[in-house]
Amino acid sequence: MEKTAPITRSLLTWFRNDARDLPWRRTRDPYAIWISEVMLQQTQVKTVIPYWERWMKALPTIESLARARSQRLHKLWEGLGYYSRVRNLQKAARVIMERHKGRFPERFEEVLALPGVGRYTAGAICSIAFNQATPVLDGNVTRVLARLFCVRQDPRARGTRERLWTLAGTLVRQAAGEPPGAGDSRGSAGPGRTGPCSALNQALMELGALVCVPRNPKCGLCPVSTFCQARAKGLADRLPRRARSVQAIKRRQFAFVVERNGRFLVRRRDETGVNARLWEFPSCDVSSAAEPQEIAQATLGTRPRRLKRLATLSHSITRYRIRLEVYRVGEWDPAGTKAASGRWLTPEQMRRLPFTAAHSRIVRRLQARKRNLGR
Ligand code: SF4
């Protein structure tokens, strides 16, 4: 077993002195911490801050989340992607209301049993909110530990993963034995006192986010550089072992902007699948040879006499690189269209609904155009 006590102490001291003053670090409310942890999955801190602040203002309690309308939740989440996360948040809030009388559970197993909560999130909530010695292991922490302890094997392999969890557990248990105050965060009017288990886990996350970054780690600024085995062996930049990069898949889509008396045809996506329940303009995946006139007829149920390209937008969903061609439909015959399955809304009404990220860019353009015309 590696000697971890000096590493733990160095991390606690570093966190006490250098922790960023983030809004969710000013509270010990498990609900607020849970929301921040879920938002931070796949998303950077600076992006999450305004989302989290808006969310906590709109839905400050577990009860308010449990009761919120799905459309409101999706609007608050609009732009963060991976919308199953927000649906799981509500399912879990309802479980807490029913099974735990509205009080966030404190036992690790009970937190882990909530919908959408995995080992990492349960560990983060229990350590940060309740100062329990529960480890965390996300991408950042994996990188720090793989370098610190020179773990050369693939961190995605089951055995290696378990070894990393064990190392993370050793460090946080070590922190639990530190004197009270070892994790007090300096930051504050706000962050307040943080227990050592909370501080240790957050120090690992913070180190991975700011110092032990994927490329060109800033070893000169690192509080544990003297203990770092990968650095000593000149392997810092090469660990953890990277997966072969997944080939991006190109996709082409058409979207059609149909206007009637200042209102636009939009529809809600299905209950399941990517971007479930979000709003969008009529659209579909097309082949590289597809002609917009034919696709418009198939999508809208009527062949427009005129189509004008409004924009071409590029965006990504997981491994897909999508080129979205947006056409404005002119001189079309509304009779016999498939418009019945959608709704006709003004740009202002659309702004109140949760749209997919790419289509909310179209809404913003329509709004800007309307403002310009109004001048
Ligand atoms: S010394 Fe460098 S590689 Fe090692 S943990 Fe610190 S930043 Fe990461």
CSV table of C-alpha atoms and ligand atoms in Angstrom, one decimal:
chain,number,residue,atom,x,y,z
A,1,MET,CA,0.0,0.0,0.0
A,2,GLU,CA,1.4,3.4,-1.0
A,3,LYS,CA,2.1,5.9,1.8
A,4,THR,CA,-0.7,8.3,1.5
A,5,ALA,CA,-0.7,10.4,4.6
A,6,PRO,CA,1.6,13.2,3.3
A,7,ILE,CA,-0.4,13.3,0.1
A,8,THR,CA,-3.6,13.7,2.0
A,9,ARG,CA,-2.2,16.5,4.1
A,10,SER,CA,-0.8,18.3,1.1
A,11,LEU,CA,-4.1,18.1,-0.7
A,12,LEU,CA,-6.0,19.4,2.3
A,13,THR,CA,-3.7,22.3,2.8
A,14,TRP,CA,-3.8,23.2,-0.8
A,15,PHE,CA,-7.6,23.1,-0.9
A,16,ARG,CA,-7.8,25.2,2.3
A,17,ASN,CA,-5.7,27.9,0.7
A,18,ASP,CA,-6.5,27.7,-3.0
A,19,ALA,CA,-10.1,26.4,-3.4
A,20,ARG,CA,-12.2,28.3,-5.9
A,21,ASP,CA,-15.1,30.1,-4.4
A,22,LEU,CA,-17.9,28.4,-6.3
A,23,PRO,CA,-21.5,29.1,-5.4
A,24,TRP,CA,-22.3,25.4,-4.4
A,25,ARG,CA,-19.3,25.5,-2.1
A,26,ARG,CA,-21.1,28.0,0.1
A,27,THR,CA,-23.7,25.5,1.2
A,28,ARG,CA,-23.9,22.1,2.8
A,29,ASP,CA,-27.4,21.5,1.5
A,30,PRO,CA,-27.3,18.0,-0.1
A,31,TYR,CA,-30.0,19.0,-2.6
A,32,ALA,CA,-28.0,22.0,-3.8
A,33,ILE,CA,-24.8,19.9,-4.0
A,34,TRP,CA,-26.6,17.1,-5.8
A,35,ILE,CA,-27.9,19.5,-8.5
A,36,SER,CA,-24.4,20.9,-9.0
A,37,GLU,CA,-22.9,17.5,-9.3
A,38,VAL,CA,-25.4,16.3,-11.9
A,39,MET,CA,-25.0,19.5,-13.9
A,40,LEU,CA,-21.2,19.3,-13.7
A,41,GLN,CA,-21.2,15.9,-15.5
A,42,GLN,CA,-19.9,16.5,-19.0
A,43,THR,CA,-20.1,20.3,-18.5
A,44,GLN,CA,-17.5,22.9,-17.4
A,45,VAL,CA,-17.8,24.9,-14.2
A,46,LYS,CA,-18.1,28.3,-15.8
A,47,THR,CA,-21.0,27.0,-17.9
A,48,VAL,CA,-22.8,25.4,-15.0
A,49,ILE,CA,-22.7,28.5,-12.6
A,50,PRO,CA,-25.5,30.5,-14.2
A,51,TYR,CA,-27.6,27.3,-14.8
A,52,TRP,CA,-27.2,26.3,-11.1
A,53,GLU,CA,-28.1,29.7,-9.8
A,54,ARG,CA,-31.2,29.9,-12.1
A,55,TRP,CA,-32.2,26.4,-11.0
A,56,MET,CA,-31.8,27.1,-7.2
A,57,LYS,CA,-33.8,30.3,-7.5
A,58,ALA,CA,-36.6,28.6,-9.5
A,59,LEU,CA,-36.7,25.3,-7.6
A,60,PRO,CA,-35.1,25.8,-4.2
A,61,THR,CA,-36.3,22.6,-2.5
A,62,ILE,CA,-36.7,18.9,-3.2
A,63,GLU,CA,-40.4,19.4,-3.0
A,64,SER,CA,-40.4,22.1,-5.7
A,65,LEU,CA,-38.4,19.8,-8.0
A,66,ALA,CA,-40.8,16.9,-7.4
A,67,ARG,CA,-43.8,19.1,-8.3
A,68,ALA,CA,-42.3,21.0,-11.2
A,69,ARG,CA,-43.9,20.7,-14.7
A,70,SER,CA,-41.7,18.7,-17.1
A,71,GLN,CA,-41.6,21.7,-19.5
A,72,ARG,CA,-40.2,24.0,-16.8
A,73,LEU,CA,-37.5,21.5,-15.9
A,74,HIS,CA,-36.5,21.1,-19.5
A,75,LYS,CA,-36.4,24.9,-20.0
A,76,LEU,CA,-34.1,25.2,-17.0
A,77,TRP,CA,-31.9,22.5,-18.4
A,78,GLU,CA,-32.0,23.8,-22.0
A,79,GLY,CA,-28.4,23.8,-23.4
A,80,LEU,CA,-26.9,21.4,-20.9
A,81,GLY,CA,-27.8,18.4,-23.0
A,82,TYR,CA,-28.2,14.7,-21.8
A,83,TYR,CA,-31.7,15.4,-20.8
A,84,SER,CA,-32.3,12.1,-19.2
A,85,ARG,CA,-30.3,13.6,-16.3
A,86,VAL,CA,-33.0,16.2,-15.6
A,87,ARG,CA,-35.8,13.6,-15.8
A,88,ASN,CA,-33.9,11.4,-13.3
A,89,LEU,CA,-33.5,14.3,-11.0
A,90,GLN,CA,-37.3,14.7,-10.8
A,91,LYS,CA,-37.8,10.9,-10.4
A,92,ALA,CA,-35.3,10.9,-7.6
A,93,ALA,CA,-36.9,14.0,-5.9
A,94,ARG,CA,-40.3,12.1,-6.0
A,95,VAL,CA,-38.6,9.1,-4.4
A,96,ILE,CA,-37.2,11.3,-1.7
A,97,MET,CA,-40.7,12.8,-1.1
A,98,GLU,CA,-42.3,9.4,-0.8
A,99,ARG,CA,-39.7,7.2,0.8
A,100,HIS,CA,-37.8,9.7,2.9
A,101,LYS,CA,-40.5,12.2,3.8
A,102,GLY,CA,-38.9,14.9,1.8
A,103,ARG,CA,-35.5,14.7,3.6
A,104,PHE,CA,-32.4,14.0,1.6
A,105,PRO,CA,-31.2,10.6,2.7
A,106,GLU,CA,-27.8,10.5,4.5
A,107,ARG,CA,-26.8,6.8,4.1
A,108,PHE,CA,-24.6,6.1,1.1
A,109,GLU,CA,-26.7,3.1,0.1
A,110,GLU,CA,-29.9,5.1,0.2
A,111,VAL,CA,-28.4,7.9,-1.9
A,112,LEU,CA,-27.0,5.3,-4.4
A,113,ALA,CA,-30.5,3.8,-4.7
A,114,LEU,CA,-32.0,7.1,-6.1
A,115,PRO,CA,-32.7,7.1,-9.8
A,116,GLY,CA,-29.8,8.4,-11.9
A,117,VAL,CA,-27.4,8.4,-9.0
A,118,GLY,CA,-24.2,6.4,-9.5
A,119,ARG,CA,-21.3,5.5,-7.3
A,120,TYR,CA,-19.5,8.8,-8.1
A,121,THR,CA,-22.5,11.1,-7.4
A,122,ALA,CA,-23.5,9.3,-4.3
A,123,GLY,CA,-19.9,9.5,-3.0
A,124,ALA,CA,-19.7,13.2,-3.9
A,125,ILE,CA,-23.0,14.1,-2.1
A,126,CYS,CA,-22.2,12.0,1.0
A,127,SER,CA,-18.7,13.4,1.3
A,128,ILE,CA,-19.4,17.1,0.5
A,129,ALA,CA,-22.8,17.5,2.3
A,130,PHE,CA,-22.2,15.0,5.2
A,131,ASN,CA,-18.4,14.8,5.4
A,132,GLN,CA,-18.5,11.0,5.1
A,133,ALA,CA,-15.4,9.1,3.9
A,134,THR,CA,-17.0,8.0,0.6
A,135,PRO,CA,-14.6,8.1,-2.3
A,136,VAL,CA,-15.2,9.7,-5.7
A,137,LEU,CA,-13.8,8.7,-9.1
A,138,ASP,CA,-14.6,10.7,-12.2
A,139,GLY,CA,-12.5,11.6,-15.2
A,140,ASN,CA,-10.5,14.3,-13.4
A,141,VAL,CA,-9.8,12.1,-10.3
A,142,THR,CA,-8.9,9.1,-12.4
A,143,ARG,CA,-6.3,11.2,-14.2
A,144,VAL,CA,-4.8,12.6,-10.9
A,145,LEU,CA,-4.6,9.1,-9.3
A,146,ALA,CA,-3.3,7.3,-12.4
A,147,ARG,CA,-0.4,9.9,-12.5
A,148,LEU,CA,0.2,10.2,-8.7
A,149,PHE,CA,0.5,6.4,-8.3
A,150,CYS,CA,1.7,5.7,-11.8
A,151,VAL,CA,-1.1,3.4,-12.9
A,152,ARG,CA,-0.1,2.3,-16.4
A,153,GLN,CA,-3.0,-0.1,-17.1
A,154,ASP,CA,-6.1,1.1,-18.9
A,155,PRO,CA,-8.3,2.8,-16.3
A,156,ARG,CA,-11.4,1.6,-18.1
A,157,ALA,CA,-10.4,-2.0,-17.4
A,158,ARG,CA,-12.4,-3.4,-14.5
A,159,GLY,CA,-9.5,-4.4,-12.3
A,160,THR,CA,-7.7,-1.1,-12.8
A,161,ARG,CA,-10.9,0.8,-12.1
A,162,GLU,CA,-11.3,-1.0,-8.8
A,163,ARG,CA,-7.7,-0.2,-7.9
A,164,LEU,CA,-8.3,3.5,-8.5
A,165,TRP,CA,-11.5,3.3,-6.4
A,166,THR,CA,-9.4,1.7,-3.7
A,167,LEU,CA,-6.8,4.5,-3.9
A,168,ALA,CA,-9.5,7.2,-3.8
A,169,GLY,CA,-11.0,5.4,-0.7
A,170,THR,CA,-7.7,5.2,1.0
A,171,LEU,CA,-7.1,9.0,0.6
A,172,VAL,CA,-10.6,10.0,1.8
A,173,ARG,CA,-10.4,7.6,4.8
A,174,GLN,CA,-7.0,9.1,5.6
A,175,ALA,CA,-8.6,12.6,5.5
A,176,ALA,CA,-11.3,11.4,7.9
A,177,GLY,CA,-8.6,10.9,10.5
A,178,GLU,CA,-7.3,14.4,10.2
A,179,PRO,CA,-8.0,16.9,13.0
A,180,PRO,CA,-11.2,18.9,12.7
A,181,GLY,CA,-10.6,22.0,10.6
A,182,ALA,CA,-8.1,20.3,8.3
A,183,GLY,CA,-10.5,20.9,5.4
A,184,ASP,CA,-11.7,24.4,6.3
A,185,SER,CA,-12.0,26.3,3.2
A,186,ARG,CA,-10.5,29.7,3.3
A,187,GLY,CA,-12.8,31.2,0.8
A,188,SER,CA,-15.2,32.9,2.8
A,189,ALA,CA,-17.9,34.9,3.4
A,190,GLY,CA,-19.6,32.0,1.7
A,191,PRO,CA,-18.0,28.6,1.4
A,192,GLY,CA,-18.0,28.2,5.2
A,193,ARG,CA,-16.4,25.3,6.9
A,194,THR,CA,-15.8,22.1,5.0
A,195,GLY,CA,-15.0,18.9,6.6
A,196,PRO,CA,-11.8,17.0,5.7
A,197,CYS,CA,-13.5,14.3,3.7
A,198,SER,CA,-15.4,16.9,1.7
A,199,ALA,CA,-12.2,18.9,1.2
A,200,LEU,CA,-10.1,15.9,0.2
A,201,ASN,CA,-12.5,14.8,-2.5
A,202,GLN,CA,-13.0,18.3,-3.8
A,203,ALA,CA,-9.2,18.8,-3.8
A,204,LEU,CA,-8.8,15.8,-6.1
A,205,MET,CA,-11.5,17.1,-8.4
A,206,GLU,CA,-10.0,20.6,-8.4
A,207,LEU,CA,-6.5,19.4,-9.0
A,208,GLY,CA,-7.7,17.5,-12.0
A,209,ALA,CA,-9.6,20.4,-13.4
A,210,LEU,CA,-7.0,23.1,-12.9
A,211,VAL,CA,-3.5,21.7,-12.5
A,212,CYS,CA,-3.3,18.0,-13.4
A,213,VAL,CA,-5.0,18.7,-16.8
A,214,PRO,CA,-5.1,16.2,-19.7
A,215,ARG,CA,-2.3,17.8,-21.7
A,216,ASN,CA,0.7,19.6,-20.3
A,217,PRO,CA,-0.1,19.1,-16.6
A,218,LYS,CA,1.2,22.1,-14.6
A,219,CYS,CA,3.4,20.0,-12.3
A,220,GLY,CA,5.3,23.1,-11.2
A,221,LEU,CA,2.1,24.3,-9.4
A,222,CYS,CA,1.1,20.9,-8.1
A,223,PRO,CA,0.8,20.5,-4.3
A,224,VAL,CA,1.7,16.8,-4.5
A,225,SER,CA,4.4,16.9,-7.2
A,226,THR,CA,7.0,15.6,-4.8
A,227,PHE,CA,5.0,12.4,-4.3
A,228,CYS,CA,4.0,12.0,-8.0
A,229,GLN,CA,5.3,8.7,-9.4
A,230,ALA,CA,4.5,9.5,-13.0
A,231,ARG,CA,6.3,12.8,-12.8
A,232,ALA,CA,9.4,11.1,-11.3
A,233,LYS,CA,9.4,8.6,-14.2
A,234,GLY,CA,8.7,11.3,-16.9
A,235,LEU,CA,5.3,9.8,-17.7
A,236,ALA,CA,3.0,12.5,-16.5
A,237,ASP,CA,1.9,13.5,-20.0
A,238,ARG,CA,1.4,9.9,-21.1
A,239,LEU,CA,-0.9,8.7,-18.3
A,240,PRO,CA,-3.6,7.7,-17.9
A,241,ARG,CA,-3.6,5.4,-20.9
A,242,ARG,CA,-6.0,6.9,-23.5
A,243,ALA,CA,-8.7,5.0,-25.3
A,244,ARG,CA,-8.4,4.9,-29.1
A,245,SER,CA,-10.3,7.9,-30.2
A,246,VAL,CA,-13.8,7.1,-31.5
A,247,GLN,CA,-14.3,8.1,-35.1
A,248,ALA,CA,-16.8,10.9,-35.5
A,249,ILE,CA,-19.8,10.1,-37.6
A,250,LYS,CA,-21.1,12.8,-40.0
A,251,ARG,CA,-24.8,13.4,-40.3
A,252,ARG,CA,-26.9,15.7,-42.4
A,253,GLN,CA,-30.3,17.1,-41.4
A,254,PHE,CA,-32.8,19.4,-42.9
A,255,ALA,CA,-35.1,21.7,-40.8
A,256,PHE,CA,-38.0,23.7,-42.3
A,257,VAL,CA,-39.1,27.0,-41.0
A,258,VAL,CA,-42.8,27.5,-42.0
A,259,GLU,CA,-44.5,30.8,-41.1
A,260,ARG,CA,-48.2,31.7,-41.0
A,261,ASN,CA,-49.3,35.1,-39.9
A,262,GLY,CA,-46.2,35.7,-37.8
A,263,ARG,CA,-46.3,32.2,-36.2
A,264,PHE,CA,-44.1,29.3,-36.9
A,265,LEU,CA,-44.8,25.6,-37.1
A,266,VAL,CA,-43.0,23.6,-34.3
A,267,ARG,CA,-43.5,20.2,-32.8
A,268,ARG,CA,-42.5,18.3,-29.7
A,269,ARG,CA,-40.2,15.3,-29.9
A,270,ASP,CA,-41.2,11.9,-28.8
A,271,GLU,CA,-41.1,10.8,-25.1
A,272,THR,CA,-38.0,8.7,-25.6
A,273,GLY,CA,-34.7,8.9,-27.4
A,274,VAL,CA,-32.2,11.8,-27.9
A,275,ASN,CA,-33.6,15.2,-26.9
A,276,ALA,CA,-36.9,13.5,-25.8
A,277,ARG,CA,-39.8,15.9,-25.2
A,278,LEU,CA,-37.9,19.0,-26.5
A,279,TRP,CA,-39.3,21.2,-29.1
A,280,GLU,CA,-38.0,21.7,-32.7
A,281,PHE,CA,-38.9,22.8,-36.2
A,282,PRO,CA,-40.0,20.0,-38.6
A,283,SER,CA,-36.8,18.3,-39.4
A,284,CYS,CA,-35.2,14.9,-40.3
A,285,ASP,CA,-32.0,13.1,-41.1
A,286,VAL,CA,-31.2,13.0,-44.8
A,287,SER,CA,-28.7,11.3,-47.1
A,288,SER,CA,-25.9,13.3,-48.8
A,289,ALA,CA,-27.9,13.2,-52.1
A,290,ALA,CA,-31.2,14.4,-50.6
A,291,GLU,CA,-33.0,17.3,-52.3
A,292,PRO,CA,-34.7,19.8,-49.9
A,293,GLN,CA,-37.9,20.0,-52.1
A,294,GLU,CA,-38.6,16.3,-51.9
A,295,ILE,CA,-37.8,16.1,-48.2
A,296,ALA,CA,-40.0,19.1,-47.5
A,297,GLN,CA,-42.9,17.4,-49.2
A,298,ALA,CA,-42.3,14.2,-47.2
A,299,THR,CA,-41.9,16.1,-43.9
A,300,LEU,CA,-44.7,18.7,-44.3
A,301,GLY,CA,-47.1,16.8,-46.5
A,302,THR,CA,-47.1,19.5,-49.2
A,303,ARG,CA,-44.6,20.6,-51.8
A,304,PRO,CA,-43.5,24.2,-51.4
A,305,ARG,CA,-43.0,26.2,-54.5
A,306,ARG,CA,-40.1,28.1,-53.0
A,307,LEU,CA,-37.4,27.1,-50.5
A,308,LYS,CA,-34.7,29.5,-49.3
A,309,ARG,CA,-31.6,28.4,-47.3
A,310,LEU,CA,-31.7,30.4,-44.1
A,311,ALA,CA,-28.6,29.0,-42.4
A,312,THR,CA,-26.3,26.0,-42.1
A,313,LEU,CA,-25.6,25.1,-38.5
A,314,SER,CA,-23.0,22.7,-37.2
A,315,HIS,CA,-23.3,20.9,-33.9
A,316,SER,CA,-22.4,17.7,-32.2
A,317,ILE,CA,-24.3,15.1,-30.2
A,318,THR,CA,-22.1,12.4,-28.6
A,319,ARG,CA,-20.0,11.1,-31.5
A,320,TYR,CA,-22.1,12.6,-34.3
A,321,ARG,CA,-21.1,15.7,-36.2
A,322,ILE,CA,-24.2,17.1,-37.6
A,323,ARG,CA,-24.7,19.6,-40.4
A,324,LEU,CA,-28.2,21.1,-40.1
A,325,GLU,CA,-29.4,22.9,-43.2
A,326,VAL,CA,-32.3,25.3,-42.3
A,327,TYR,CA,-34.8,26.2,-45.1
A,328,ARG,CA,-37.5,28.8,-45.1
A,329,VAL,CA,-40.6,27.5,-46.8
A,330,GLY,CA,-42.3,30.0,-49.1
A,331,GLU,CA,-45.5,29.8,-51.2
A,332,TRP,CA,-46.8,26.5,-49.8
A,333,ASP,CA,-50.3,25.1,-49.7
A,334,PRO,CA,-51.4,24.6,-46.2
A,335,ALA,CA,-54.2,22.2,-47.2
A,336,GLY,CA,-53.2,18.6,-46.6
A,337,THR,CA,-50.1,19.5,-44.6
A,338,LYS,CA,-48.9,17.6,-41.6
A,339,ALA,CA,-49.2,20.8,-39.6
A,340,ALA,CA,-51.9,19.3,-37.4
A,341,SER,CA,-49.3,17.4,-35.5
A,342,GLY,CA,-47.5,20.6,-34.5
A,343,ARG,CA,-48.3,24.0,-33.0
A,344,TRP,CA,-48.1,27.5,-34.5
A,345,LEU,CA,-46.1,29.8,-32.1
A,346,THR,CA,-44.6,33.3,-32.2
A,347,PRO,CA,-40.8,33.6,-31.5
A,348,GLU,CA,-41.7,34.9,-28.0
A,349,GLN,CA,-43.8,31.9,-27.2
A,350,MET,CA,-41.0,29.6,-28.5
A,351,ARG,CA,-38.5,31.3,-26.3
A,352,ARG,CA,-40.5,30.1,-23.3
A,353,LEU,CA,-40.3,26.4,-24.4
A,354,PRO,CA,-37.3,24.1,-24.1
A,355,PHE,CA,-35.9,23.6,-27.6
A,356,THR,CA,-33.0,21.3,-28.7
A,357,ALA,CA,-29.7,23.2,-28.7
A,358,ALA,CA,-29.5,23.5,-32.5
A,359,HIS,CA,-33.1,24.6,-33.0
A,360,SER,CA,-32.9,27.2,-30.2
A,361,ARG,CA,-30.3,28.9,-32.4
A,362,ILE,CA,-33.0,29.1,-35.1
A,363,VAL,CA,-35.4,30.6,-32.6
A,364,ARG,CA,-32.9,33.2,-31.6
A,365,ARG,CA,-32.3,34.1,-35.3
A,366,LEU,CA,-36.1,34.5,-35.9
A,367,GLN,CA,-36.3,36.7,-32.8
A,368,ALA,CA,-33.4,38.9,-33.9
A,369,ARG,CA,-34.9,39.2,-37.4
A,370,LYS,CA,-38.2,40.3,-35.9
A,371,ARG,CA,-36.5,42.9,-33.7
A,372,ASN,CA,-34.6,44.2,-36.7
A,373,LEU,CA,-37.8,44.4,-38.8
A,374,GLY,CA,-39.5,46.3,-35.9
A,375,ARG,CA,-36.9,49.1,-35.9
B,1,SF4,S1,2.9,16.3,-10.4
B,1,SF4,FE1,2.0,16.7,-12.4
B,1,SF4,S2,1.3,14.8,-13.1
B,1,SF4,FE2,1.7,14.6,-10.9
B,1,SF4,S3,-0.3,14.9,-10.0
B,1,SF4,FE3,0.8,16.9,-10.0
B,1,SF4,S4,0.1,17.9,-11.9
B,1,SF4,FE4,-0.4,15.7,-12.0
